[in-house]
Amino acid sequence: WDEPIIFELSTPGERGVLVTGIEAGVRDAVGDVVGDLPAGLRRAAPPALPEMGQMRVLKHYLRLSQENLGADFNVDIGQGTCTMKYAPKVNDQLVGTPALTAMHPLQNPADAQGVLEIVWSTERMIAEISGMDEVSLHTQGGSAAIWSNIAMIRAYHEANGEGEQRREVITTIFSHPSNAAAAKAAGYDVITLYPDADGYPDLEALKRALSPRTAAIMVTNPEDTGIYNPAIKDWVDAAHAVGALASYDQANANGILGITRARDAGFDVCHFNLHKTFGTPHGCGGPGAGANGVSAALAPFLPGPRVARESGTDGSTRFVVREAGEQSIGAVAPFFGVIPNIVRAYAWMMALGADGLRAVAEIAVLNNNYLLKKVLEIPGASAPYATGRRRIEQVRYSWQELFEETGITSEEIGVRASDFGMHYWTSHHPYLVPQPFTLEPTESYSMAELDEYAAVLAEIAREARETPDVVRTAPHNQTVHHTHHDDLDDPERWAITWRAYQRKYFGAPVDPAGRVGSAGDRIETGATAAEAAA
Amino acid sequence: WDEPIIFELSTPGERGVLVTGIEAGVRDAVGDVVGDLPAGLRRAAPPALPEMGQMRVLKHYLRLSQENLGADFNVDIGQGTCTMKYAPKVNDQLVGTPALTAMHPLQNPADAQGVLEIVWSTERMIAEISGMDEVSLHTQGGSAAIWSNIAMIRAYHEANGEGEQRREVITTIFSHPSNAAAAKAAGYDVITLYPDADGYPDLEALKRALSPRTAAIMVTNPEDTGIYNPAIKDWVDAAHAVGALASYDQANANGILGITRARDAGFDVCHFNLHKTFGTPHGCGGPGAGANGVSAALAPFLPGPRVARESGTDGSTRFVVREAGEQSIGAVAPFFGVIPNIVRAYAWMMALGADGLRAVAEIAVLNNNYLLKKVLEIPGASAPYATGRRRIEQVRYSWQELFEETGITSEEIGVRASDFGMHYWTSHHPYLVPQPFTLEPTESYSMAELDEYAAVLAEIAREARETPDVVRTAPHNQTVHHTHHDDLDDPERWAITWRAYQRKYFGAPVDPAGRVGSAGDRIETGATAAEAAA
Amino acid sequence: MTEPFVHPYIPNTAPESKAAMLAAVGAASVDEFYADVPAELRLDRPLDLPAPFTAEQDLVRHVEGLLGKNVSTRQRLSFLGAGTYHHYVPAVVDEVIGRSEFLTAYAGEPYEDHGRFQALFQYQSLMAELLAMDVVNVPTYDGYQATATALSMAGRMSGRRRILVASDVLPAKLSKVHDFVRVHLDLEFVETIDGVADVAGLVSRLGDDIAAVWVETPSHTGAVEAQLQKISDAAHAAGAVLVVGTDPIGYGVLTPPAEQGADIVCGDIQSLGLHQWFGGAHGGFIAVHDDTKFIMEMPSRLFGLATTDVPGEYGFGDVAYDRTSFAHREEGKEWVGTAAALWGIAAGVYLALMGPQGMRDLGELLLARTRYAQQQLGAIPGIALGDTAVHLREFTIDLSGAGLTAAGLVGALRAEGIEPGVAVGEHLLLVCVTEMTSQADIDRLAAAIASNTDHQTSETISTLEEQSA
Amino acid sequence: MTEPFVHPYIPNTAPESKAAMLAAVGAASVDEFYADVPAELRLDRPLDLPAPFTAEQDLVRHVEGLLGKNVSTRQRLSFLGAGTYHHYVPAVVDEVIGRSEFLTAYAGEPYEDHGRFQALFQYQSLMAELLAMDVVNVPTYDGYQATATALSMAGRMSGRRRILVASDVLPAKLSKVHDFVRVHLDLEFVETIDGVADVAGLVSRLGDDIAAVWVETPSHTGAVEAQLQKISDAAHAAGAVLVVGTDPIGYGVLTPPAEQGADIVCGDIQSLGLHQWFGGAHGGFIAVHDDTKFIMEMPSRLFGLATTDVPGEYGFGDVAYDRTSFAHREEGKEWVGTAAALWGIAAGVYLALMGPQGMRDLGELLLARTRYAQQQLGAIPGIALGDTAVHLREFTIDLSGAGLTAAGLVGALRAEGIEPGVAVGEHLLLVCVTEMTSQADIDRLAAAIASNTDHQTSETISTLEEQSA
């Protein structure tokens, strides 16, 4: 499809959906409410939204959807660190019921016993999985959960009178960047440690960095390299030794479910992403959902309100809502968190159970080590660090050899991969691993799919040597062609909205209400609408 | 996507969905039920269904879906006679409720008052739209409804003792072929009339064909040419004059809703297709749904069971189920008909009302006459018959001039249209109109979309003259390439199932249970899976 | 109307567009397009229909309000079958057939609708494995039609008129089949013995004017025909074909009829991934061997594999299109039209998800639950099983020993929120269990029936006592 | 387990596949992969979790059973708002965001995920028209976060610490904002007068150390701020920016804050096409003018139009990616992560369906119903409106004249199936109406409250009588 921008599809007078009418009785009682608005409050001209019939709106967005590569469509193992796994359709179906979508969070808890029980049970299951004492499901994503981690750590130190003293947070370069960013946003100075020569986290470097000024260490493990820190308990102990707390980024715990637990290594706080480990869909970048686990010592600082189970004298149980306590960091998000994803995660765990979660971990690491072998068979690809050792759930690879030989970069290979219906991602910045790419096969893909993916990488590597221009000028087979990203960093040229584009590129007159002139005369030629049946 | 046949995706041991277990109490009570089966009843080897994980099944069918061009995606005006219109999404959402999907047809009618009321109300609305006295919604499609028409006509004549005498049914060549086919299946001899020079149904020919042997005339109006028979009442009167009945194929009544009615022209029976005129989706070729309307004289012959409304002495109403009566043709389908489509049709009518239905008709004919003008502007295209006159809801066009000039056939143009994300259909056989194509824009498409469609036809006509090979070798931009249809008419080579294909092409050994050997070694190359983001 | 009628479903009701298009075609008003419709046939008033709900939120409230009056089998404990069955529908099935691409497509060519052709070819192929036959049609309307057509095929092939009906047939199905074939065929019934075919009686009626023997297995009462091979041999010896009407749900464990000589196997696919839908979601299959004589009598579309210009690529198309009414109007075989394609896709997805092991597990579960239910209900004093045949999913119980009518028991149990089954005789109740019917559900039914027989018995006794008093 | 554990979600649990892969990598067992996990950290027992429902039908029965305990706002007449609102969600919105392509995608590049980039660019653009501003972000988590970030932006830009809070703010939102900004900013409250800003008091507090003035309109109590232009002028005169927190639902009829001088406009998009979801479906927007100074302080992704190698073709990409924590870890602006993209797509579809006329009709309807509800409730003896400001959708009523507590009234009406609103003070009830609340619904609420005040009044009287007796 060569689908226009939606504003180009507007036809005066068309309607997409009608609003119910104002009852005669209401109108008689209230009069002209718009006319009665105080001066200045009445909008002068209507917003310049497009005017479209319902089917055309639908068609537009359905076509756009086909121009998107969901995890349900590809062998989605190229977005390492993100744990792209199967989000079961039955869970989408379960959450779609009005018994959930039409619930208001401030309804009588007696009318919300089902959803409250699911929240409570999900917390308890994640407590068991992490070994932590208490769990909160309030946060709306992984980075938000990291924020809650540091916010609780901050509150804890303040409660102990050490808020002013402890101004530093230590992380590692292969921990998710949001650990550094959230600590900074919470007012901390961030110290970032680099790995040792083998790619393992450097315990000695940690010990040098720790001091009474340290508020916390915030680390991911296994790190983005897929390497598990064998000295993790020593790290935690070292932090505790200086009075600091230890915070565990378990966004992706996919390789260690049922194998090892955060609390068993001594961590004080940790978080999971329900949209990574627990099989909720990624929604084009959210909503996700986070789970924060804490030790008993940190429990008073958890966000609120909290769901609790009460037992009646007759043995019956009911679920109640308790407002956040004195020491709580308060509300971190509206109400109880991302309910649709909490229910999905609950259903996902209940479909698998203890055996199933362990199978998730074991097959995820099996898949990863199988893929590792396949990728290392491709000339030009390598897996820096921990040479010859197994990895947990993912690997950060490098095309450095291929780059040196051909000049083709990892980004270029990634773009070319899209021509094969595949996707991959390089890595977070900075590119400590040169020409990086990060693959995480999770448990959701079959051996045949892993073989197919590796075959595509091998094919592109071959192209890079034999027909490098094919790679360099990719994509060749997408709905859009090589895009000029320099437009996007120039304030004179960037166009973050259609109205800005009209103004900057066409000097469209802006009337007092901000309505721009008619859209450009872009012709839609049938010839480019030809991906029809794809 | 270059998606394999599903059997090629099988991996031993994988499971797509698990079945609930047999309770221990049941197993203890019943023992080994499979082992206990009588000799010969126990299947020797399991069926050779594929073994696949759930996500792979999903991915396979989602990819196939993207290789399909639904009405929601294209300007679907090329399937003339089929009334491709917007099937509102809200109706799909409404019928998806367990309050409908989980209803059993033999439940206590007191538990089914909602769905029974909808069936009854839909019948009454269609009775008003058609002017007929009674309506049945039992049939599962348009041709099935035509069968019900002729079955009732047959029963009527038999009830009058004229079953043996009346052995002929008269139809026209521009009436839907199922009228001829169903009449034949019911045991009638079929007489097909051809139009007069202007393309209008030939009243004199009808009068010559009518006789005491005539059971019925079965005609479509407007015919597939989009021409309304101005003498339709004379046709009905002429049939009645010889004691025959008149049956009206109103599968597509889209252009005349609220304009003119079957009963007003004197018809005894008629039918509508809910999946054409009444906005239910077409489902790749069903389920559709039919509605049969009859005069009071034919009402006793309607299929059963019937839904009736009863009033209590207190003014309350309730809906009851009545078994078919003595004269009824009996059950024509399970229970009450295609319930999801009946509810959708009800919702569609209730969203529009009398004004809306008339607007449907008026805009459908406006769109059709607008498109007629646009198409006639394309050199090489023509609209045979009724020259210079308006059409109702569709037109059967001809590329004969273009064919004579270039040798490009209408079929070839249709295939090429698919490269533009468009579809069109030629016509039913025989091709009385040479090099035919039949367009029906319905009310669902905007002026801009009609312009776009006409522009594609004009472009292909240009190609046919300037670069005919481009047209002749189409498709160029589909997931599949020019297909060799001669395979399909040769009993030695046709392969109607995968197992037949394996046997015929690979001589796969068939074990006693019919399990064939392993599938061929078809390699899936990544390179052809490249339509990814389309 | 004072304001112009603009509707979200009809874009060109926008006044500017409508005016522009009228101007483009040179028409003063829409009326001109109806010049051929005589004035006396024109409706001179608005249709008399209920006031519409043009705002979607109002429509939703209205329809949900109506449907809210229904009380579904989620709220009622249901043992209803008799043609529509309550099986579990995996979420992926609904996801696939809910895709707009499939839901709203119709009749495109094999190029733009490659996905539809492949999905239906796969449906044919998956059913073929389950049935162990080489040819399956794109679904026709339902099992009734499939059976009517299968018998008609036998008649057309043989030129014979007589059909021997060897099994108990669902009455509504029989009604349809009879009216459909009666011009061409005569149905003759060989009474069943203990729920299944009277093979000896059948054999005695066979002759060279018999077009087909028609067996239903499971029958109307859920009885599985154990003598199929014998029947088949006898039919073939007489030059008749064996038409087997069936439900495919059991063939993970049961021998498919084709392996016992069936020539045409037909039935309904509702059990394979379709919801109950108040009986409104059925599709019919007809399966035959790869034999031109049979294939050329099939009216439905048959999608086949074909080669393309690209070596190794699969294309699809219509096999032997010249059979059809699309090609030859009344000269085609019966007719072909919009039937049940989407349900066929659903059944294909269902079989792909279930796989061989799933169908085996399900078959065993159905046999086990059926037998368990027979045991539990048969053990109630006064209740007897209708027959001793092997049953799959359905069976009858005879209430006469308890002095109960089937209708009376249904009424009594409905008051307890139970639909105990379908009354198929004065004292005969047809009970259905599936994988959705747990042991506890069956136990609850047994208890409810037992309590009614107790009640009945004590009532009978007290009536007797009263009379004697 | 005696049988191998094979699960539909994990294809390589198939024993043959697992064995083949282990062999391929030369591992004897999966244990080898965990060599780096010290033995003392290994869990030596299975996780203590509830028994699973591995069969999908059992899982569905379990979860539906739990959710069946909920009683939703379809069964209860709800006047609840306070941050989560019951607006109508058109079916097309749910259809689009239910598409697997959108639902399951994540972070692809602009090539394979062209659709996502365009859909979110369009969301930004549609919101921009509604708000009359040139820049809108890809949604952040919710309105709480959007506001916290907006104020932080003002602090970072100005280097100042003080924020003047001019309106009544939803307490939970205030809690979040406070904890988020407290290291960098000090919130100072200027008490409202009659529901809206005390402009004179505000002006008197302005100075060159004020980073921003924060106005909420509609406020926590639904009051629409009528003096925005004055506030804006005063803030700008002091070198402060005006941050307006709002709900976009009213801007079909209300003047957008940008036209009255707002520099940053932020809030929640839940009202625009998202269900209530027990409060679990929120998304935050931050809108600014096309001013580099502001844009470079935004942490969220911003999708922009770009040219491609094909003239006239639209490409998309990240604008000023170098702002983000993805690019620069702690040197980025706050952070960016998985937030609420799908809800942004939903809001875009919603606005496209509604169009200018739909948003106008809806705004008028909300104003009318709100005023009607104020009239009906305010007319009940003993009940007073909380203030005299213009209200949109929400307003408070003061029950003290009737001697009722808000919590008491809520309890009493819940017993009648009505959620009358949120208790926001001992005698103060926050009542919300939307297009889902009909005149009849409002009348029913008024009658129910009136009957409770009657009851209360007569109780009070009888108590008095008893006392005097």
Tab-separated table of C-alpha atoms in Angstrom, chain C residues 14 18 22 31 60 62 66 94 115 122-123 159 182 186 190 220 224 226 234 281 285 307-308 386 389 409 428:
chain	number	residue	atom	x	y	z
C	14	ALA	CA	-21.845	14.325	2.454
C	18	LYS	CA	-23.400	14.262	-3.577
C	22	LEU	CA	-24.875	14.693	-9.579
C	31	ASP	CA	-34.785	10.367	-9.190
C	60	VAL	CA	-24.765	-0.827	20.874
C	62	HIS	CA	-30.002	-1.257	22.023
C	66	LEU	CA	-31.740	-7.286	23.505
C	94	ASP	CA	-11.495	-16.971	16.432
C	115	GLY	CA	-4.437	-16.660	1.165
C	122	GLN	CA	-5.497	-26.693	3.614
C	123	TYR	CA	-8.913	-27.158	5.150
C	159	GLY	CA	-29.198	-43.684	-12.612
C	182	ARG	CA	-37.556	-36.610	-3.569
C	186	ASP	CA	-36.848	-42.655	-2.984
C	190	VAL	CA	-34.460	-50.234	7.267
C	220	HIS	CA	-29.120	-39.411	15.596
C	224	VAL	CA	-21.477	-45.662	16.413
C	226	ALA	CA	-19.751	-51.098	14.159
C	234	ALA	CA	-22.898	-55.837	0.684
C	281	ALA	CA	-22.854	-21.812	12.337
C	285	PHE	CA	-18.301	-31.475	3.934
C	307	THR	CA	2.278	-24.986	-10.628
C	308	THR	CA	3.186	-21.418	-11.512
C	386	GLY	CA	-31.848	-46.534	25.109
C	389	ALA	CA	-24.374	-49.660	21.100
C	409	LEU	CA	-38.160	-33.963	32.978
C	428	LEU	CA	-36.827	-40.816	25.519
